[in-house]
Amino acid sequence: MIKVNSKLCAICKGRKLLCGRPVCPILERFRAVQEVTPLINREDIFGSSPPSIFVGEYGYPKVRLGPLVPPIEGETSYLDSPNSWENVTIRDVLRYRSLLVMGQVKVDVDVRKSGRLIESIQELALSSKPVDSEILLKGKPIIKVLPSEFAPPVGPRGALRKFEVVDNPKVPRKVDYVVSDELKAKDAIITLYEAGFDEYYIIRLLSAGLLGIRRKLVPTRWSITAVQDTIGSYLRKIILDYEPIEKYELYFYEFLGNKYVVLLIPRRYSFELLEVWLKGSLFGSDEPSVIHDYEDFRGIRGYAEETSGAYYAARLSVLEYLRRRKKQASAIVFREVTPAYYAPVGVWQIRVGVRKALEKMPKTFEALTEALNEVRKILQHPLDKYLERSWLIKQLRQRSIEAFLGV
């Protein structure tokens, strides 16, 4: 989704950047598609799938399912490896995804009702390495890239006539064991995570209906949140046994037009994400507002309604960091989205952005006021607006009053 002001765009034509963005989002998507059109403008696509699949959510329990195959062979894992995209640009991501052609078909999420096609796609999903595959479409693919705030963008697609895995998939022994066992999906996710498998590999297995006891296809967007929430809830219980950090710690990183400020507070674990889309950004307005979700040591109640998938992505990066340090803390993540984020590319960039922030050397403070004054210098949106919405700051202030009164 790109917010378009028809009058402004007509005057600008992508040359003057009147919208305030560093590049024209319309032209960037056009360029990404234009570069790959000669390679994919045909009905038969043969190449090495990263591997990658996509499961849609519209029409559930009848959903769009399909393998993603590029017109190139060899080492293609970089086309679908979000957790390794630390040095990419938005244009890189759009190009990667425009190379992945999806052969889509409508199926029932119950894998028992979908026959041989599901088996072939599951075979692809199981592979930990790129695997040679071929798709035959009913016509030339629709060549456009649809960015998403949840999953990486979906590229060209067409109705699937035939799909075949040509190569032998590389299936790790541990994965074969877990998939063959009668494990609940939650237990399978944690087992694979602790065995060191990439998070997006686990997401792919869940989407393909390979995990759990009553197995069904799971829409890609739902799988991302489910896996990140499951791992996050698991790590939260672990860090509650650790000692709190000793000082206020502040971390900062800017990634793909998103500013990430992480404030760790020396007290029992809790977490909050505060998010603002600035004026001129994709979903910004003339008067940007702060959205947020939060949890205490017992975890979040229900679903993160305001920040949705971004919440679970940011929380997981924080929890992984605390576990590595064998410490606990309360954490506030400030996410400020600038006009430079001209196309949504998925919550993976939040995972990476927060993780990279926490890899930096922190600034430390003895008092909360000092830490917040430093936060004020980094963010463009008024800090007071953030604090007015912050549940965690209210808890800290209430605690201070109670301490002063001796309650």
GROMACS .gro file of C-alpha atoms in nm:
model
  407
    1MET     CA    1   0.000   0.000   0.000
    2ILE     CA    2   0.139   0.340  -0.101
    3LYS     CA    3  -0.036   0.659   0.002
    4VAL     CA    4  -0.080   0.869  -0.313
    5ASN     CA    5  -0.177   1.234  -0.343
    6SER     CA    6  -0.289   1.243  -0.706
    7LYS     CA    7  -0.240   1.618  -0.749
    8LEU     CA    8   0.100   1.623  -0.582
    9CYS     CA    9   0.218   1.315  -0.773
   10ALA     CA   10   0.099   1.462  -1.105
   11ILE     CA   11   0.307   1.776  -1.045
   12CYS     CA   12   0.609   1.587  -0.910
   13LYS     CA   13   0.623   1.293  -1.155
   14GLY     CA   14   0.884   1.138  -0.928
   15ARG     CA   15   1.142   1.406  -1.005
   16LYS     CA   16   1.101   1.669  -0.732
   17LEU     CA   17   1.021   1.439  -0.439
   18LEU     CA   18   0.750   1.678  -0.319
   19CYS     CA   19   0.614   1.414  -0.080
   20GLY     CA   20   0.933   1.442   0.129
   21ARG     CA   21   1.049   1.085   0.072
   22PRO     CA   22   1.411   1.025  -0.038
   23VAL     CA   23   1.294   0.833  -0.346
   24CYS     CA   24   0.966   0.800  -0.532
   25PRO     CA   25   0.798   0.479  -0.407
   26ILE     CA   26   0.599   0.441  -0.730
   27LEU     CA   27   0.907   0.464  -0.952
   28GLU     CA   28   1.112   0.239  -0.725
   29ARG     CA   29   0.860  -0.041  -0.755
   30PHE     CA   30   0.845   0.015  -1.129
   31ARG     CA   31   1.225  -0.007  -1.158
   32ALA     CA   32   1.241  -0.326  -0.951
   33VAL     CA   33   0.984  -0.493  -1.176
   34GLN     CA   34   1.136  -0.357  -1.496
   35GLU     CA   35   1.476  -0.510  -1.415
   36VAL     CA   36   1.342  -0.865  -1.385
   37THR     CA   37   1.063  -0.861  -1.645
   38PRO     CA   38   1.274  -1.017  -1.925
   39LEU     CA   39   1.360  -1.308  -1.695
   40ILE     CA   40   1.011  -1.397  -1.575
   41ASN     CA   41   0.779  -1.294  -1.857
   42ARG     CA   42   0.689  -1.652  -1.950
   43GLU     CA   43   0.468  -1.939  -1.838
   44ASP     CA   44   0.737  -2.188  -1.739
   45ILE     CA   45   0.983  -2.095  -1.463
   46PHE     CA   46   1.276  -2.318  -1.372
   47GLY     CA   47   1.526  -2.232  -1.101
   48SER     CA   48   1.649  -2.288  -0.748
   49SER     CA   49   1.382  -2.202  -0.493
   50PRO     CA   50   1.552  -2.043  -0.183
   51PRO     CA   51   1.332  -2.248  -0.079
   52SER     CA   52   1.017  -2.043  -0.030
   53ILE     CA   53   0.639  -2.080  -0.016
   54PHE     CA   54   0.351  -1.845   0.050
   55VAL     CA   55   0.014  -1.912   0.214
   56GLY     CA   56  -0.246  -1.636   0.193
   57GLU     CA   57  -0.516  -1.565   0.451
   58TYR     CA   58  -0.798  -1.425   0.240
   59GLY     CA   59  -1.094  -1.665   0.215
   60TYR     CA   60  -0.976  -1.890   0.499
   61PRO     CA   61  -1.019  -2.192   0.521
   62LYS     CA   62  -0.983  -2.183   0.140
   63VAL     CA   63  -0.655  -2.001   0.084
   64ARG     CA   64  -0.400  -1.917  -0.185
   65LEU     CA   65  -0.099  -2.144  -0.168
   66GLY     CA   66   0.206  -2.157  -0.385
   67PRO     CA   67   0.577  -2.224  -0.421
   68LEU     CA   68   0.807  -1.932  -0.503
   69VAL     CA   69   1.063  -2.005  -0.774
   70PRO     CA   70   1.315  -1.762  -0.932
   71PRO     CA   71   1.438  -1.792  -1.293
   72ILE     CA   72   1.794  -1.847  -1.170
   73GLU     CA   73   1.985  -2.149  -1.043
   74GLY     CA   74   2.243  -2.202  -0.772
   75GLU     CA   75   2.276  -2.023  -0.438
   76THR     CA   76   1.950  -1.829  -0.408
   77SER     CA   77   1.893  -1.844  -0.032
   78TYR     CA   78   1.958  -1.468  -0.007
   79LEU     CA   79   1.626  -1.409  -0.187
   80ASP     CA   80   1.432  -1.530   0.117
   81SER     CA   81   1.657  -1.490   0.420
   82PRO     CA   82   1.515  -1.197   0.621
   83ASN     CA   83   1.724  -1.245   0.934
   84SER     CA   84   2.043  -1.203   0.728
   85TRP     CA   85   1.928  -0.886   0.551
   86GLU     CA   86   2.130  -0.657   0.777
   87ASN     CA   87   2.294  -0.450   0.503
   88VAL     CA   88   2.022  -0.436   0.238
   89THR     CA   89   1.825  -0.141   0.104
   90ILE     CA   90   1.451  -0.136   0.045
   91ARG     CA   91   1.524  -0.148  -0.326
   92ASP     CA   92   1.730  -0.466  -0.272
   93VAL     CA   93   1.436  -0.632  -0.100
   94LEU     CA   94   1.191  -0.530  -0.373
   95ARG     CA   95   1.426  -0.673  -0.634
   96TYR     CA   96   1.477  -0.999  -0.444
   97ARG     CA   97   1.103  -1.049  -0.414
   98SER     CA   98   1.033  -0.951  -0.775
   99LEU     CA   99   1.252  -1.244  -0.881
  100LEU     CA  100   1.040  -1.496  -0.690
  101VAL     CA  101   0.750  -1.607  -0.908
  102MET     CA  102   0.457  -1.757  -0.720
  103GLY     CA  103   0.248  -2.026  -0.881
  104GLN     CA  104  -0.073  -1.994  -0.683
  105VAL     CA  105  -0.363  -2.232  -0.637
  106LYS     CA  106  -0.669  -2.228  -0.410
  107VAL     CA  107  -0.667  -2.509  -0.153
  108ASP     CA  108  -0.829  -2.615   0.172
  109VAL     CA  109  -0.608  -2.559   0.478
  110ASP     CA  110  -0.671  -2.921   0.581
  111VAL     CA  111  -0.368  -3.092   0.427
  112ARG     CA  112  -0.560  -3.421   0.406
  113LYS     CA  113  -0.792  -3.272   0.144
  114SER     CA  114  -0.533  -3.131  -0.095
  115GLY     CA  115  -0.352  -3.434  -0.239
  116ARG     CA  116  -0.026  -3.455  -0.428
  117LEU     CA  117   0.028  -3.083  -0.473
  118ILE     CA  118   0.049  -3.026  -0.098
  119GLU     CA  119   0.301  -3.308  -0.070
  120SER     CA  120   0.527  -3.146  -0.332
  121ILE     CA  121   0.507  -2.806  -0.165
  122GLN     CA  122   0.578  -2.961   0.176
  123GLU     CA  123   0.877  -3.136   0.023
  124LEU     CA  124   1.006  -2.796  -0.090
  125ALA     CA  125   0.935  -2.635   0.248
  126LEU     CA  126   1.136  -2.902   0.432
  127SER     CA  127   1.457  -2.826   0.248
  128SER     CA  128   1.718  -2.625   0.434
  129LYS     CA  129   1.904  -2.544   0.110
  130PRO     CA  130   1.798  -2.408  -0.230
  131VAL     CA  131   1.633  -2.679  -0.437
  132ASP     CA  132   1.581  -2.692  -0.814
  133SER     CA  133   1.211  -2.661  -0.893
  134GLU     CA  134   0.982  -2.593  -1.185
  135ILE     CA  135   0.645  -2.424  -1.206
  136LEU     CA  136   0.418  -2.415  -1.507
  137LEU     CA  137   0.157  -2.139  -1.507
  138LYS     CA  138  -0.170  -2.109  -1.695
  139GLY     CA  139  -0.047  -1.780  -1.835
  140LYS     CA  140   0.234  -1.529  -1.795
  141PRO     CA  141   0.263  -1.404  -1.435
  142ILE     CA  142   0.119  -1.074  -1.323
  143ILE     CA  143   0.438  -0.876  -1.282
  144LYS     CA  144   0.414  -0.649  -0.980
  145VAL     CA  145   0.541  -0.641  -0.624
  146LEU     CA  146   0.301  -0.609  -0.332
  147PRO     CA  147   0.482  -0.481  -0.020
  148SER     CA  148   0.355  -0.599   0.319
  149GLU     CA  149   0.398  -0.472   0.671
  150PHE     CA  150   0.403  -0.833   0.796
  151ALA     CA  151   0.574  -1.074   0.554
  152PRO     CA  152   0.839  -0.990   0.294
  153PRO     CA  153   0.675  -0.853  -0.025
  154VAL     CA  154   0.497  -1.090  -0.262
  155GLY     CA  155   0.627  -1.073  -0.618
  156PRO     CA  156   0.497  -1.184  -0.958
  157ARG     CA  157   0.231  -1.452  -0.952
  158GLY     CA  158   0.005  -1.657  -1.175
  159ALA     CA  159  -0.235  -1.950  -1.163
  160LEU     CA  160  -0.045  -2.274  -1.113
  161ARG     CA  161  -0.086  -2.555  -1.364
  162LYS     CA  162   0.199  -2.781  -1.248
  163PHE     CA  163   0.472  -2.781  -0.984
  164GLU     CA  164   0.763  -3.019  -0.950
  165VAL     CA  165   1.061  -3.043  -0.718
  166VAL     CA  166   1.339  -3.154  -0.951
  167ASP     CA  167   1.626  -3.181  -0.703
  168ASN     CA  168   1.656  -3.378  -0.379
  169PRO     CA  169   1.564  -3.151  -0.084
  170LYS     CA  170   1.821  -3.127   0.197
  171VAL     CA  171   1.626  -3.212   0.513
  172PRO     CA  172   1.819  -3.195   0.844
  173ARG     CA  173   1.786  -3.510   1.054
  174LYS     CA  174   1.650  -3.313   1.351
  175VAL     CA  175   1.376  -3.161   1.136
  176ASP     CA  176   1.284  -3.499   0.994
  177TYR     CA  177   1.251  -3.631   1.349
  178VAL     CA  178   1.037  -3.340   1.472
  179VAL     CA  179   0.808  -3.344   1.167
  180SER     CA  180   0.758  -3.719   1.200
  181ASP     CA  181   0.685  -3.704   1.573
  182GLU     CA  182   0.349  -3.643   1.742
  183LEU     CA  183   0.448  -3.307   1.891
  184LYS     CA  184   0.223  -3.011   1.955
  185ALA     CA  185   0.311  -2.719   1.728
  186LYS     CA  186   0.433  -2.514   2.027
  187ASP     CA  187   0.672  -2.789   2.138
  188ALA     CA  188   0.795  -2.845   1.783
  189ILE     CA  189   0.870  -2.473   1.740
  190ILE     CA  190   1.071  -2.455   2.064
  191THR     CA  191   1.258  -2.780   1.988
  192LEU     CA  192   1.369  -2.650   1.648
  193TYR     CA  193   1.452  -2.304   1.784
  194GLU     CA  194   1.672  -2.447   2.059
  195ALA     CA  195   1.839  -2.669   1.800
  196GLY     CA  196   1.952  -2.351   1.623
  197PHE     CA  197   1.727  -2.349   1.317
  198ASP     CA  198   1.650  -2.016   1.152
  199GLU     CA  199   1.325  -1.862   1.266
  200TYR     CA  200   1.198  -1.818   0.910
  201TYR     CA  201   1.268  -2.183   0.835
  202ILE     CA  202   1.044  -2.275   1.129
  203ILE     CA  203   0.782  -2.030   1.002
  204ARG     CA  204   0.790  -2.201   0.663
  205LEU     CA  205   0.741  -2.544   0.820
  206LEU     CA  206   0.442  -2.420   1.019
  207SER     CA  207   0.288  -2.251   0.714
  208ALA     CA  208   0.326  -2.571   0.510
  209GLY     CA  209   0.126  -2.771   0.764
  210LEU     CA  210   0.425  -2.974   0.882
  211LEU     CA  211   0.408  -2.901   1.255
  212GLY     CA  212   0.153  -2.995   1.517
  213ILE     CA  213  -0.080  -3.287   1.578
  214ARG     CA  214  -0.385  -3.176   1.374
  215ARG     CA  215  -0.194  -3.036   1.080
  216LYS     CA  216  -0.321  -2.753   0.866
  217LEU     CA  217  -0.175  -2.491   0.637
  218VAL     CA  218  -0.119  -2.167   0.825
  219PRO     CA  219  -0.123  -1.831   0.642
  220THR     CA  220   0.228  -1.686   0.624
  221ARG     CA  221   0.133  -1.373   0.815
  222TRP     CA  222  -0.018  -1.578   1.098
  223SER     CA  223   0.281  -1.812   1.105
  224ILE     CA  224   0.527  -1.527   1.154
  225THR     CA  225   0.338  -1.394   1.456
  226ALA     CA  226   0.272  -1.743   1.596
  227VAL     CA  227   0.638  -1.846   1.585
  228GLN     CA  228   0.768  -1.516   1.726
  229ASP     CA  229   0.504  -1.515   2.000
  230THR     CA  230   0.572  -1.879   2.093
  231ILE     CA  231   0.947  -1.828   2.118
  232GLY     CA  232   0.902  -1.497   2.300
  233SER     CA  233   0.669  -1.650   2.562
  234TYR     CA  234   0.918  -1.932   2.613
  235LEU     CA  235   1.212  -1.694   2.663
  236ARG     CA  236   1.013  -1.468   2.897
  237LYS     CA  237   0.969  -1.755   3.145
  238ILE     CA  238   1.343  -1.824   3.135
  239ILE     CA  239   1.463  -1.470   3.202
  240LEU     CA  240   1.229  -1.425   3.499
  241ASP     CA  241   1.479  -1.633   3.698
  242TYR     CA  242   1.764  -1.390   3.626
  243GLU     CA  243   1.873  -1.086   3.829
  244PRO     CA  244   1.775  -0.740   3.696
  245ILE     CA  245   2.031  -0.515   3.529
  246GLU     CA  246   2.188  -0.252   3.756
  247LYS     CA  247   2.154   0.073   3.557
  248TYR     CA  248   1.932   0.230   3.293
  249GLU     CA  249   2.067   0.134   2.950
  250LEU     CA  250   1.993   0.310   2.622
  251TYR     CA  251   2.051   0.166   2.274
  252PHE     CA  252   1.990   0.318   1.931
  253TYR     CA  253   1.998   0.205   1.567
  254GLU     CA  254   1.845   0.333   1.245
  255PHE     CA  255   1.751   0.082   0.978
  256LEU     CA  256   1.563   0.127   0.648
  257GLY     CA  257   1.415   0.459   0.758
  258ASN     CA  258   1.309   0.329   1.102
  259LYS     CA  259   1.459   0.467   1.423
  260TYR     CA  260   1.482   0.214   1.707
  261VAL     CA  261   1.551   0.332   2.061
  262VAL     CA  262   1.561   0.060   2.327
  263LEU     CA  263   1.548   0.164   2.692
  264LEU     CA  264   1.624  -0.110   2.946
  265ILE     CA  265   1.515  -0.037   3.302
  266PRO     CA  266   1.659  -0.204   3.615
  267ARG     CA  267   1.349  -0.381   3.745
  268ARG     CA  268   1.143  -0.694   3.691
  269TYR     CA  269   1.064  -0.784   3.329
  270SER     CA  270   0.793  -0.605   3.139
  271PHE     CA  271   0.781  -0.484   2.781
  272GLU     CA  272   0.623  -0.205   2.579
  273LEU     CA  273   0.640  -0.097   2.216
  274LEU     CA  274   0.567   0.269   2.139
  275GLU     CA  275   0.535   0.344   1.768
  276VAL     CA  276   0.487   0.660   1.562
  277TRP     CA  277   0.456   0.700   1.185
  278LEU     CA  278   0.585   1.051   1.123
  279LYS     CA  279   0.429   1.301   0.885
  280GLY     CA  280   0.524   1.209   0.529
  281SER     CA  281   0.573   0.841   0.609
  282LEU     CA  282   0.355   0.569   0.456
  283PHE     CA  283   0.086   0.567   0.723
  284GLY     CA  284   0.167   0.904   0.877
  285SER     CA  285  -0.063   1.203   0.908
  286ASP     CA  286  -0.034   1.577   0.966
  287GLU     CA  287  -0.073   1.505   1.337
  288PRO     CA  288   0.101   1.172   1.408
  289SER     CA  289  -0.022   0.974   1.706
  290VAL     CA  290   0.150   0.720   1.927
  291ILE     CA  291   0.029   0.360   1.921
  292HIS     CA  292   0.139   0.103   2.176
  293ASP     CA  293   0.101  -0.242   2.326
  294TYR     CA  294   0.252  -0.379   2.647
  295GLU     CA  295   0.283  -0.668   2.890
  296ASP     CA  296   0.400  -0.730   3.244
  297PHE     CA  297   0.591  -1.034   3.367
  298ARG     CA  298   0.287  -1.255   3.297
  299GLY     CA  299   0.289  -1.180   2.925
  300ILE     CA  300   0.053  -0.992   2.697
  301ARG     CA  301  -0.321  -1.031   2.737
  302GLY     CA  302  -0.474  -1.132   2.405
  303TYR     CA  303  -0.329  -0.994   2.083
  304ALA     CA  304  -0.124  -0.678   2.026
  305GLU     CA  305  -0.414  -0.487   1.870
  306GLU     CA  306  -0.239  -0.157   1.792
  307THR     CA  307   0.115  -0.251   1.688
  308SER     CA  308   0.025  -0.608   1.580
  309GLY     CA  309   0.316  -0.807   1.429
  310ALA     CA  310   0.572  -0.537   1.508
  311TYR     CA  311   0.519  -0.604   1.879
  312TYR     CA  312   0.618  -0.970   1.870
  313ALA     CA  313   0.916  -0.902   1.645
  314ALA     CA  314   1.058  -0.627   1.868
  315ARG     CA  315   0.988  -0.822   2.188
  316LEU     CA  316   1.167  -1.132   2.061
  317SER     CA  317   1.486  -0.939   1.985
  318VAL     CA  318   1.484  -0.791   2.335
  319LEU     CA  319   1.418  -1.127   2.503
  320GLU     CA  320   1.695  -1.299   2.308
  321TYR     CA  321   1.936  -1.028   2.418
  322LEU     CA  322   1.838  -1.057   2.785
  323ARG     CA  323   1.873  -1.433   2.775
  324ARG     CA  324   2.225  -1.407   2.629
  325ARG     CA  325   2.318  -1.174   2.915
  326LYS     CA  326   2.134  -1.385   3.173
  327LYS     CA  327   1.962  -1.072   3.300
  328GLN     CA  328   1.610  -0.939   3.317
  329ALA     CA  329   1.482  -0.584   3.278
  330SER     CA  330   1.179  -0.382   3.185
  331ALA     CA  331   1.209  -0.266   2.826
  332ILE     CA  332   1.059   0.013   2.621
  333VAL     CA  333   1.117   0.008   2.245
  334PHE     CA  334   1.050   0.337   2.068
  335ARG     CA  335   0.992   0.288   1.694
  336GLU     CA  336   0.979   0.603   1.485
  337VAL     CA  337   0.900   0.550   1.117
  338THR     CA  338   1.035   0.822   0.887
  339PRO     CA  339   0.949   0.905   0.522
  340ALA     CA  340   1.263   0.711   0.420
  341TYR     CA  341   1.065   0.389   0.483
  342TYR     CA  342   0.889   0.429   0.151
  343ALA     CA  343   0.766   0.069   0.108
  344PRO     CA  344   0.673  -0.177   0.385
  345VAL     CA  345   0.895  -0.485   0.368
  346GLY     CA  346   0.779  -0.696   0.663
  347VAL     CA  347   0.833  -0.726   1.037
  348TRP     CA  348   1.172  -0.889   0.979
  349GLN     CA  349   1.318  -0.539   0.956
  350ILE     CA  350   1.193  -0.470   1.309
  351ARG     CA  351   1.361  -0.790   1.431
  352VAL     CA  352   1.685  -0.683   1.266
  353GLY     CA  353   1.658  -0.316   1.368
  354VAL     CA  354   1.605  -0.388   1.738
  355ARG     CA  355   1.867  -0.665   1.736
  356LYS     CA  356   2.126  -0.434   1.577
  357ALA     CA  357   2.045  -0.163   1.831
  358LEU     CA  358   2.116  -0.405   2.114
  359GLU     CA  359   2.450  -0.499   1.959
  360LYS     CA  360   2.570  -0.140   2.006
  361MET     CA  361   2.748  -0.015   2.317
  362PRO     CA  362   2.475   0.134   2.540
  363LYS     CA  363   2.473   0.464   2.719
  364THR     CA  364   2.412   0.407   3.089
  365PHE     CA  365   2.235   0.628   3.342
  366GLU     CA  366   2.167   0.626   3.714
  367ALA     CA  367   1.822   0.784   3.685
  368LEU     CA  368   1.523   0.745   3.456
  369THR     CA  369   1.503   1.120   3.396
  370GLU     CA  370   1.857   1.125   3.257
  371ALA     CA  371   1.783   0.834   3.024
  372LEU     CA  372   1.462   0.993   2.896
  373ASN     CA  373   1.639   1.323   2.830
  374GLU     CA  374   1.877   1.132   2.603
  375VAL     CA  375   1.583   0.965   2.428
  376ARG     CA  376   1.437   1.311   2.367
  377LYS     CA  377   1.748   1.409   2.170
  378ILE     CA  378   1.714   1.111   1.932
  379LEU     CA  379   1.345   1.110   1.847
  380GLN     CA  380   1.172   1.362   1.622
  381HIS     CA  381   0.822   1.322   1.766
  382PRO     CA  382   0.782   1.501   2.103
  383LEU     CA  383   0.885   1.267   2.384
  384ASP     CA  384   0.598   1.389   2.602
  385LYS     CA  385   0.354   1.245   2.347
  386TYR     CA  386   0.519   0.905   2.384
  387LEU     CA  387   0.517   0.925   2.762
  388GLU     CA  388   0.150   1.022   2.775
  389ARG     CA  389   0.063   0.685   2.615
  390SER     CA  390   0.323   0.475   2.790
  391TRP     CA  391   0.183   0.215   3.030
  392LEU     CA  392   0.527   0.131   3.163
  393ILE     CA  393   0.620   0.491   3.243
  394LYS     CA  394   0.292   0.526   3.434
  395GLN     CA  395   0.385   0.215   3.635
  396LEU     CA  396   0.726   0.360   3.719
  397ARG     CA  397   0.581   0.692   3.828
  398GLN     CA  398   0.316   0.521   4.040
  399ARG     CA  399   0.584   0.309   4.201
  400SER     CA  400   0.788   0.620   4.286
  401ILE     CA  401   0.489   0.786   4.453
  402GLU     CA  402   0.417   0.472   4.654
  403ALA     CA  403   0.783   0.452   4.763
  404PHE     CA  404   0.778   0.819   4.868
  405LEU     CA  405   0.461   0.766   5.071
  406GLY     CA  406   0.593   0.443   5.223
  407VAL     CA  407   0.304   0.239   5.085
   0.00000   0.00000   0.00000
